[in-house]
Coordinates of C-alpha atoms and ligand atoms in Angstrom, one line a residue:
M288 CA 9.6 22.6 -28.8
N289 CA 9.2 18.7 -31.1
I290 CA 8.4 16.1 -29.6
C291 CA 8.3 12.9 -31.3
C292 CA 6.1 9.9 -30.1
I293 CA 7.7 6.3 -30.5
G294 CA 4.5 3.6 -31.2
A295 CA 1.6 5.1 -33.4
G296 CA -1.2 2.4 -30.7
Y297 CA -3.9 3.1 -28.5
V298 CA -1.8 5.0 -25.9
G299 CA 0.4 7.1 -28.7
G300 CA -1.9 8.1 -31.2
P301 CA -4.8 9.4 -29.5
T302 CA -2.7 10.9 -26.3
M303 CA -0.4 12.4 -28.9
A304 CA -2.8 13.5 -31.0
M305 CA -4.6 16.0 -27.5
I306 CA -0.3 17.8 -27.4
A307 CA -1.1 18.9 -30.2
S308 CA -4.2 19.8 -30.6
R309 CA -3.3 21.8 -27.1
C310 CA 0.0 22.5 -27.5
P311 CA -0.2 24.1 -31.5
D312 CA 3.1 25.9 -30.1
I313 CA 4.7 22.0 -30.4
Q314 CA 5.6 20.1 -33.5
V315 CA 4.4 16.1 -32.7
N316 CA 5.6 14.3 -34.6
V317 CA 4.1 10.0 -34.1
V318 CA 6.2 7.2 -35.9
D319 CA 5.3 3.5 -36.5
V320 CA 7.5 0.5 -38.2
N321 CA 3.5 -0.2 -39.7
D322 CA 3.2 1.3 -42.5
E323 CA -0.1 -0.2 -42.8
R324 CA -1.4 2.3 -39.0
I325 CA 1.0 5.3 -40.4
A326 CA -1.8 4.9 -43.3
A327 CA -4.5 4.5 -41.1
W328 CA -3.6 7.6 -39.1
N329 CA -3.3 9.6 -42.1
S330 CA -6.6 8.5 -43.7
D331 CA -10.2 9.3 -42.4
E332 CA -10.6 5.5 -41.6
L333 CA -8.7 6.1 -38.3
P334 CA -6.9 2.9 -36.6
I335 CA -9.1 2.8 -33.4
F336 CA -11.9 3.9 -32.6
E337 CA -12.9 5.7 -29.5
P338 CA -15.2 8.4 -29.4
G339 CA -13.7 12.1 -29.7
L340 CA -11.0 10.6 -31.2
D341 CA -11.3 11.5 -35.3
E342 CA -12.1 15.4 -34.5
I343 CA -9.3 16.3 -33.3
V344 CA -6.6 14.3 -35.6
Q345 CA -8.0 16.7 -38.2
G346 CA -8.1 18.9 -36.9
A347 CA -4.8 19.4 -35.9
R348 CA -3.1 16.8 -38.3
G349 CA -1.0 18.7 -40.6
K350 CA -0.8 21.2 -38.6
N351 CA 1.7 20.0 -36.0
L352 CA 0.0 16.9 -35.4
H353 CA 2.3 13.7 -38.0
F354 CA 2.5 10.3 -38.5
H355 CA 4.8 9.1 -40.2
T356 CA 7.9 5.8 -40.2
R357 CA 11.0 7.6 -40.1
V358 CA 11.1 6.9 -37.4
E359 CA 15.1 8.1 -37.5
D360 CA 14.2 11.9 -38.3
A361 CA 11.6 12.3 -36.6
I362 CA 14.3 11.0 -32.5
R363 CA 16.8 13.0 -34.7
D364 CA 14.8 16.1 -34.8
A365 CA 12.9 15.6 -30.9
D366 CA 14.0 17.9 -27.7
I367 CA 11.0 14.8 -26.1
V368 CA 11.2 11.7 -27.3
F369 CA 7.9 9.7 -25.9
V370 CA 8.0 5.7 -25.9
C371 CA 4.9 4.0 -26.7
V372 CA 5.5 0.8 -28.3
G373 CA 3.6 -2.4 -27.0
T374 CA 5.6 -4.0 -23.3
P375 CA 3.6 -7.7 -23.7
T376 CA 3.5 -10.3 -22.0
K377 CA 6.3 -13.0 -22.3
A378 CA 6.3 -16.0 -24.3
A379 CA 9.1 -17.8 -23.8
G380 CA 12.0 -18.2 -21.7
I381 CA 12.8 -16.9 -18.3
G382 CA 9.5 -15.9 -16.3
A383 CA 6.9 -16.3 -19.6
G384 CA 3.3 -15.8 -18.4
R385 CA 4.9 -13.8 -16.0
A386 CA 7.1 -11.4 -16.8
A387 CA 6.7 -8.1 -19.8
D388 CA 8.7 -8.2 -23.1
L389 CA 10.5 -5.1 -22.7
R390 CA 12.4 -6.1 -26.4
Y391 CA 10.7 -3.0 -27.8
I392 CA 11.4 -0.2 -25.3
E393 CA 15.3 -1.3 -26.1
L394 CA 14.2 -1.6 -29.7
A395 CA 13.7 1.9 -29.4
A396 CA 16.5 2.6 -27.0
R397 CA 19.1 1.7 -28.8
T398 CA 17.6 3.2 -31.6
I399 CA 17.6 6.8 -29.4
A400 CA 21.3 5.3 -29.1
K401 CA 22.4 5.5 -32.3
V402 CA 20.7 8.7 -33.7
S403 CA 20.5 11.2 -31.4
E404 CA 23.2 14.3 -31.5
G405 CA 22.0 16.6 -28.5
P406 CA 20.5 16.2 -26.1
K407 CA 17.7 14.6 -25.3
I408 CA 14.2 13.6 -22.4
I409 CA 13.4 10.2 -23.0
V410 CA 9.4 9.3 -21.4
E411 CA 8.9 5.9 -20.8
K412 CA 5.0 6.0 -21.3
S413 CA 5.0 2.3 -21.8
T414 CA 3.5 0.9 -18.7
I415 CA 6.9 -1.1 -17.6
P416 CA 8.4 -3.7 -14.5
V417 CA 9.5 -1.0 -12.1
R418 CA 12.8 0.0 -12.6
T419 CA 13.7 -0.2 -16.4
A420 CA 14.4 3.5 -16.1
E421 CA 17.4 2.0 -14.9
A422 CA 18.0 -0.4 -18.1
L423 CA 17.2 2.9 -20.9
R424 CA 19.6 4.5 -19.0
T425 CA 22.7 2.2 -19.1
I426 CA 21.5 1.1 -23.0
L427 CA 21.4 4.8 -23.7
S428 CA 24.7 6.0 -22.4
A429 CA 26.6 2.5 -23.9
N430 CA 25.7 3.7 -27.4
S431 CA 25.7 7.2 -27.7
E432 CA 29.2 9.6 -27.5
S433 CA 27.0 12.8 -28.6
G434 CA 24.2 12.2 -26.8
H435 CA 23.0 13.2 -22.5
F436 CA 19.6 11.2 -21.6
Q437 CA 17.6 12.7 -18.9
V438 CA 15.1 9.6 -18.5
L439 CA 10.9 10.1 -17.0
S440 CA 8.8 7.9 -16.4
N441 CA 5.4 9.2 -17.6
P442 CA 2.4 6.5 -17.6
E443 CA -0.7 6.8 -19.2
F444 CA -3.7 7.0 -16.9
L445 CA -6.7 6.5 -20.1
A446 CA -9.0 4.1 -20.2
E447 CA -10.3 2.9 -23.8
G448 CA -13.5 3.8 -24.7
T449 CA -13.3 7.5 -22.7
A450 CA -9.8 7.7 -23.9
M451 CA -10.3 12.1 -25.7
A452 CA -12.2 12.8 -23.1
D453 CA -9.9 11.6 -20.1
L454 CA -6.2 12.9 -21.8
D455 CA -8.6 16.4 -21.6
N456 CA -9.3 16.4 -18.1
P457 CA -7.3 14.1 -16.8
D458 CA -7.9 13.3 -13.1
R459 CA -3.5 13.6 -12.5
I460 CA -1.0 13.3 -15.0
L461 CA 2.6 11.8 -13.2
I462 CA 6.3 12.9 -13.9
G463 CA 8.7 10.9 -12.3
G464 CA 12.6 11.5 -12.4
E465 CA 15.6 11.9 -11.3
T466 CA 16.4 13.6 -7.9
T467 CA 19.9 15.5 -9.1
P468 CA 18.8 19.1 -10.6
E469 CA 19.4 18.4 -14.3
G470 CA 16.4 15.2 -14.4
Q471 CA 14.6 17.9 -11.3
A472 CA 15.7 20.4 -15.0
A473 CA 13.8 17.7 -17.3
V474 CA 11.0 17.1 -15.2
E475 CA 9.7 20.7 -15.2
T476 CA 10.4 20.7 -19.3
L477 CA 7.4 17.9 -19.0
V478 CA 5.5 19.5 -16.8
S479 CA 5.3 23.1 -18.8
V480 CA 3.9 21.2 -21.3
Y481 CA 0.9 18.9 -20.5
N482 CA 0.8 23.0 -18.0
N483 CA -1.1 24.4 -21.3
W484 CA -4.5 22.6 -20.1
V485 CA -3.6 20.4 -17.3
P486 CA -3.5 23.4 -13.8
R487 CA -0.5 22.2 -11.8
E488 CA -1.4 20.9 -9.1
N489 CA -3.4 18.3 -10.7
I490 CA 0.6 17.1 -11.8
I491 CA 1.7 15.1 -9.5
T492 CA 5.9 14.3 -9.5
T493 CA 7.5 11.7 -7.5
N494 CA 11.2 9.3 -7.8
L495 CA 11.2 7.6 -11.4
W496 CA 10.9 4.0 -9.6
S497 CA 7.4 5.8 -7.5
S498 CA 6.1 6.6 -11.8
E499 CA 7.0 3.9 -12.5
L500 CA 5.7 1.9 -9.4
S501 CA 2.2 3.0 -9.3
K502 CA 1.0 2.5 -12.8
L503 CA 1.2 -1.7 -11.9
V504 CA -0.4 -1.5 -8.9
A505 CA -3.8 1.2 -10.3
N506 CA -4.2 -1.4 -12.9
A507 CA -3.5 -4.1 -9.5
F508 CA -6.3 -2.5 -8.2
L509 CA -9.2 -1.6 -10.5
A510 CA -8.5 -5.5 -11.4
Q511 CA -8.8 -6.3 -8.6
R512 CA -12.1 -5.0 -7.6
I513 CA -14.0 -6.7 -10.3
S514 CA -12.3 -9.6 -9.4
S515 CA -13.9 -8.9 -6.1
I516 CA -17.8 -8.1 -7.0
N517 CA -16.9 -11.0 -9.9
S518 CA -16.0 -13.8 -6.5
I519 CA -19.6 -11.9 -4.4
S520 CA -21.3 -12.5 -7.4
A521 CA -20.9 -16.0 -7.6
L522 CA -22.3 -15.8 -3.9
C523 CA -25.3 -14.2 -4.7
E524 CA -26.0 -17.1 -6.2
A525 CA -25.9 -19.8 -4.9
T526 CA -27.6 -17.2 -2.2
G527 CA -30.6 -16.2 -3.9
A528 CA -28.9 -11.9 -2.9
D529 CA -28.2 -9.8 -5.8
V530 CA -24.8 -8.6 -6.5
D531 CA -25.5 -4.6 -8.1
E532 CA -27.8 -4.4 -4.8
V533 CA -25.4 -5.4 -2.6
A534 CA -22.6 -3.1 -5.0
N535 CA -25.2 -0.5 -4.1
A536 CA -25.4 -1.1 -0.4
I537 CA -21.3 -1.2 -0.3
G538 CA -20.3 1.5 -2.6
T539 CA -22.2 4.0 -0.8
D540 CA -20.0 3.7 2.1
S541 CA -17.6 6.9 1.3
R542 CA -14.6 4.8 1.9
I543 CA -15.0 2.4 -0.5
G544 CA -17.7 4.3 -2.7
P545 CA -19.1 3.1 -5.6
K546 CA -17.1 3.0 -9.1
F547 CA -15.7 -0.6 -10.9
L548 CA -18.2 -2.7 -8.3
K549 CA -19.9 -3.4 -11.7
A550 CA -20.2 -7.2 -12.1
S551 CA -19.8 -8.7 -15.2
V552 CA -17.8 -12.2 -17.4
G553 CA -15.0 -11.6 -16.5
F554 CA -12.5 -8.1 -17.5
G555 CA -10.9 -8.1 -20.3
G556 CA -8.2 -5.6 -22.1
S557 CA -4.5 -5.4 -22.9
C558 CA -3.5 -3.5 -20.2
F559 CA -5.2 -5.1 -16.6
Q560 CA -4.5 -9.1 -16.9
K561 CA -1.1 -8.4 -17.9
D562 CA 0.2 -5.2 -16.2
V563 CA -1.0 -7.7 -12.6
L564 CA 0.7 -11.2 -14.3
N565 CA 4.3 -8.6 -14.4
L566 CA 3.4 -7.3 -11.1
S567 CA 2.6 -10.3 -9.4
Y568 CA 6.5 -11.4 -11.0
L569 CA 8.2 -8.4 -10.3
C570 CA 6.8 -9.2 -6.3
E571 CA 8.4 -12.9 -6.4
H572 CA 11.6 -11.2 -7.9
F573 CA 12.1 -9.5 -5.4
G574 CA 11.3 -12.2 -2.4
L575 CA 7.9 -11.8 -1.8
P576 CA 5.9 -14.5 -2.7
E577 CA 3.4 -14.5 -0.4
V578 CA 2.7 -10.8 -2.1
A579 CA 2.9 -12.2 -5.7
A580 CA 0.0 -14.5 -4.3
Y581 CA -2.3 -12.4 -3.5
W582 CA -1.9 -10.5 -7.0
K583 CA -1.9 -14.1 -9.3
Q584 CA -5.7 -15.0 -7.9
V585 CA -7.1 -11.7 -9.4
I586 CA -6.0 -13.1 -12.2
E587 CA -6.9 -16.6 -11.2
M588 CA -10.7 -15.4 -10.4
N589 CA -11.0 -13.6 -13.4
D590 CA -10.1 -17.0 -15.6
W591 CA -12.3 -18.6 -13.8
Q592 CA -15.6 -16.3 -14.2
K593 CA -15.0 -16.2 -17.7
S594 CA -15.4 -20.2 -17.7
R595 CA -17.8 -20.6 -15.0
F596 CA -20.2 -18.2 -17.6
T597 CA -19.4 -20.9 -20.5
K598 CA -20.5 -23.9 -18.6
N599 CA -23.4 -21.4 -16.9
I600 CA -24.8 -22.0 -21.0
V601 CA -23.9 -25.8 -21.9
S602 CA -25.2 -26.4 -18.7
T603 CA -28.5 -24.3 -18.6
L604 CA -28.8 -25.9 -22.5
F605 CA -28.9 -29.2 -20.8
N606 CA -25.5 -30.1 -21.5
T607 CA -25.3 -30.0 -24.8
V608 CA -24.4 -27.4 -27.3
T609 CA -23.8 -29.9 -30.0
G610 CA -24.8 -28.3 -33.2
K611 CA -26.6 -25.7 -31.2
R612 CA -26.3 -22.0 -33.3
I613 CA -25.4 -19.3 -29.9
A614 CA -25.7 -15.7 -30.3
L615 CA -22.4 -13.5 -28.4
L616 CA -23.7 -9.9 -29.1
G617 CA -20.1 -7.7 -28.9
W618 CA -16.1 -8.9 -28.7
A619 CA -14.8 -5.8 -27.6
F620 CA -13.9 -6.0 -24.8
K621 CA -15.8 -3.4 -23.0
K622 CA -18.6 -0.3 -25.5
D623 CA -17.4 2.0 -27.3
T624 CA -14.0 1.0 -28.7
N625 CA -12.9 -2.1 -30.8
D626 CA -10.0 -3.3 -28.8
T627 CA -10.7 -6.5 -29.0
R628 CA -7.9 -7.5 -26.7
E629 CA -8.1 -10.2 -24.1
S630 CA -11.4 -9.9 -24.6
A631 CA -14.0 -11.8 -22.9
A632 CA -15.8 -12.5 -25.5
I633 CA -13.0 -14.5 -27.0
Y634 CA -12.8 -17.2 -24.1
V635 CA -17.1 -17.5 -24.2
C636 CA -16.9 -18.4 -28.3
R637 CA -13.6 -20.1 -28.5
D638 CA -15.1 -22.9 -25.7
L639 CA -18.5 -22.4 -26.8
L640 CA -16.8 -23.9 -30.7
L641 CA -14.8 -26.6 -28.6
E642 CA -18.3 -27.8 -27.5
E643 CA -18.9 -28.2 -31.2
A644 CA -22.0 -24.8 -31.0
T645 CA -22.2 -23.3 -34.6
V646 CA -21.4 -19.3 -32.5
A647 CA -22.9 -15.8 -34.0
V648 CA -21.6 -13.9 -33.2
Y649 CA -22.1 -9.7 -33.8
D650 CA -20.2 -6.9 -32.3
P651 CA -20.5 -2.9 -34.6
K652 CA -17.3 -2.2 -34.2
V653 CA -14.5 -5.0 -34.6
D654 CA -13.8 -6.7 -37.5
P655 CA -15.2 -10.1 -38.5
E656 CA -11.5 -10.6 -39.4
Q657 CA -9.8 -10.2 -36.1
M658 CA -12.5 -12.2 -34.4
K659 CA -10.7 -15.4 -36.4
R660 CA -8.0 -14.5 -35.7
D661 CA -7.7 -13.6 -31.9
L662 CA -9.6 -17.5 -32.2
L663 CA -6.9 -18.8 -32.9
Y664 CA -4.7 -16.9 -30.5
A665 CA -6.3 -18.4 -28.2
G666 CA -5.9 -22.4 -29.2
L667 CA -9.3 -22.7 -30.9
P668 CA -8.1 -25.3 -34.3
E669 CA -8.5 -23.7 -37.0
N670 CA -11.1 -26.0 -38.8
L671 CA -13.8 -25.4 -36.1
L672 CA -13.9 -21.6 -37.5
D673 CA -16.1 -23.0 -39.9
N674 CA -18.5 -23.1 -36.6
L675 CA -18.3 -19.1 -36.3
E676 CA -20.2 -16.9 -38.5
V677 CA -19.9 -12.9 -37.7
C678 CA -23.2 -11.4 -38.5
D679 CA -24.1 -7.2 -39.1
S680 CA -26.6 -6.8 -37.2
A681 CA -28.0 -8.4 -33.1
T682 CA -30.6 -9.9 -34.9
A683 CA -28.9 -12.2 -37.4
A684 CA -26.8 -13.1 -34.9
A685 CA -29.9 -14.6 -32.6
N686 CA -32.6 -15.8 -35.3
Q687 CA -32.8 -19.7 -34.5
A688 CA -30.5 -19.4 -32.3
H689 CA -31.4 -22.0 -29.3
G690 CA -29.2 -19.4 -26.4
T691 CA -28.0 -15.0 -27.2
A692 CA -25.5 -14.1 -24.6
V693 CA -24.4 -10.6 -23.6
L694 CA -20.9 -10.0 -23.7
T695 CA -19.6 -5.9 -24.4
E696 CA -22.1 -4.0 -22.4
W697 CA -22.6 -1.1 -26.7
D698 CA -25.5 0.8 -25.3
E699 CA -27.5 -0.2 -28.4
F700 CA -28.2 -3.6 -27.1
K701 CA -30.5 -1.6 -24.4
T702 CA -33.0 -1.3 -27.2
L703 CA -32.9 -3.9 -29.5
D704 CA -36.6 -5.3 -30.4
W705 CA -36.1 -7.5 -28.0
N706 CA -39.6 -8.6 -29.1
S707 CA -38.6 -9.6 -32.8
I708 CA -35.7 -11.6 -31.4
H709 CA -37.2 -13.7 -29.0
E710 CA -39.8 -14.7 -31.8
S711 CA -37.2 -16.2 -33.9
M712 CA -35.1 -17.8 -31.4
F713 CA -36.3 -21.8 -30.6
K714 CA -37.4 -21.8 -27.1
P715 CA -36.8 -22.3 -24.9
A716 CA -35.5 -18.9 -25.9
F717 CA -32.2 -18.5 -23.4
L718 CA -31.2 -15.4 -22.7
F719 CA -27.5 -15.0 -20.3
D720 CA -26.8 -11.3 -20.1
G721 CA -22.8 -11.0 -19.2
R722 CA -23.4 -7.7 -18.6
N723 CA -26.4 -6.9 -16.4
L724 CA -27.0 -4.6 -19.1
L725 CA -30.1 -5.7 -19.9
D726 CA -33.9 -5.0 -18.2
H727 CA -34.2 -8.3 -17.0
S728 CA -38.4 -8.2 -15.9
A729 CA -39.1 -6.9 -19.3
L730 CA -37.1 -10.0 -20.5
T731 CA -39.1 -12.5 -18.7
T732 CA -42.3 -11.0 -19.6
I733 CA -41.4 -11.6 -23.6
G734 CA -41.5 -15.4 -22.3
F735 CA -36.8 -15.6 -22.6
N736 CA -34.9 -17.5 -19.9
V737 CA -33.1 -15.0 -18.7
Y738 CA -29.5 -15.6 -16.7
A739 CA -27.5 -13.1 -15.0
I740 CA -24.8 -11.9 -14.0
G741 CA -24.6 -13.0 -10.0
K742 CA -29.0 -12.7 -9.1
G743 CA -29.8 -15.1 -7.2
D744 CA -33.0 -16.7 -6.9
A745 CA -35.0 -14.6 -3.6
E746 CA -37.4 -16.4 -4.3
S747 CA -35.6 -19.9 -3.3
Ligands
NAD129 N1 -4.2 0.5 -24.8 C1 -4.7 1.3 -23.5 O1 -5.2 0.9 -23.0 C2 -2.4 1.5 -22.3 C3 -3.1 2.5 -21.6 C4 -2.1 2.3 -20.7 C5 -0.4 2.5 -20.5 N2 -0.4 1.4 -21.9 C6 0.3 1.1 -21.9 O2 0.7 2.0 -22.7 C7 1.9 0.9 -24.1 C8 1.5 1.1 -25.3 O3 -0.2 0.2 -25.6 P1 -0.4 0.2 -26.9 O4 -2.1 -0.2 -26.6 O5 -0.5 1.8 -27.2 O6 0.2 -0.2 -27.3 P2 0.4 -0.4 -29.3 O7 -0.2 -2.0 -29.4 O8 -1.6 -0.6 -29.8 O9 1.2 0.0 -29.8 C9 2.0 0.3 -29.7 C10 2.7 0.4 -31.5 O10 4.9 0.8 -31.1 C11 4.8 0.1 -32.6 N3 6.6 -0.1 -32.5 C12 7.0 -1.0 -31.3 N4 7.3 -1.2 -32.1 C13 8.6 0.1 -32.3 C14 9.7 0.2 -32.7 N5 11.1 0.0 -32.3 N6 9.9 1.5 -33.9 C15 8.3 2.3 -34.2 N7 6.9 1.6 -33.6 C16 7.5 0.5 -32.5 C17 4.2 -0.8 -33.3 O11 3.8 -0.7 -34.6 C18 2.6 -0.9 -31.9 O12 2.3 0.1 -33.9 C19 1.7 -0.5 -23.3 O13 3.2 -0.4 -22.6 C20 0.5 -0.2 -22.5 O14 1.0 -1.4 -21.5 C21 -1.8 1.2 -22.8

């Protein structure tokens, strides 16, 4: 069997590396239009950081795993084509800011139709609006004389930071297909690929629309839990309750469960915001404005939590940060990834720079140029980049700072020498823990004034 994956990004690269590693008899070609990204996949410095990814890639690359830019050749030779291109939020036109931009999906479908010489299974791996398979089928059949295509939906549920473990031992694999005999045969072909390492009972098969919709709904439910606990964090601060104690108290209820109840400065990542906005947009499109408004509020709560955090820094620092140095620890949207898309750190940093602070940032994995690109993309005027300093350690960032804020839960922040950081900062030394990562009572003993998410003053 020969597999082609269009798109060598955060999903395509790791997913195909895992398939190649677990299915030595299958040839896997991962193709992309981005030469630089492909060159990085073929080097010792992979374009993305994921624990365990290097070993899996090194074990299969050059044997049955190939990264290259010959998109048309790879499609022509493949029995199964995974479409793994980006589906960002539309920036202009109808649905701008909410609907999914499907231009890369459409282009991939047109290329498949153009070069295919025989039957193929086309797999939607990208996250797409429900009923996209219908559009794909129409484009494929209208543009191909020889091809006979079966379109399947196989959304990816991996989480960045734990992608390799998630791919190796997924909670479930979801495959949606047409209910016709040809559709079901295609589903079984894809099932047989995953069944090389995933038990059959963990592979769920559904109709196409259920599978497409389930991915959006899964992300919406996950994002909703974070916004729910973050909304409660504000109430905790106002009332003297402690959000971690509340989360523990409710999370032990087996109907609620303990996961995804960690209050924070707000969720980031490329998926939650765009997928919830897309779900909300779809609801409106299908004439369900009340459902649309319900889900949109999940995003509004997240935006509010990010700006609430920044406003708290400004008001705590005596209502002005002009000319003051503020250290931000962490830029990635979560630990163990170098992905920064929609990271809360971008918005906190941008707003502090707009307040004319000097911001000193440290992140163990993020390229400084990426930070600058993120800020400009978030609307920061270019001249304010002069007030951004990217440091090579947390200690350097916090040196001579008026305030230090933790924005990503990197493990190394827990074991920093907080005594010497305290010594090097202006006094009073303010610490804002946007992840509730640190030992707050130990920091208070050192002399820090600590502000944590959702920690009200129980004595007041
Ligand atoms: N990142 C995640 O954690 C995650 C998890 C689950 C699902 N998803 C979904 O998976 C999809 C891909 O996400 P990602 O994070 O890997 O995106 P990405 O931006 O990292 O990668 C997409 C890649 O596709 C390439 N590409 C675009 N058009 C192409 C074409 N016509 N031919 C060849 N290559 C092309 C781009 O150059 C890019 O390298 C999205 O729909 C996303 O919503 C992402």
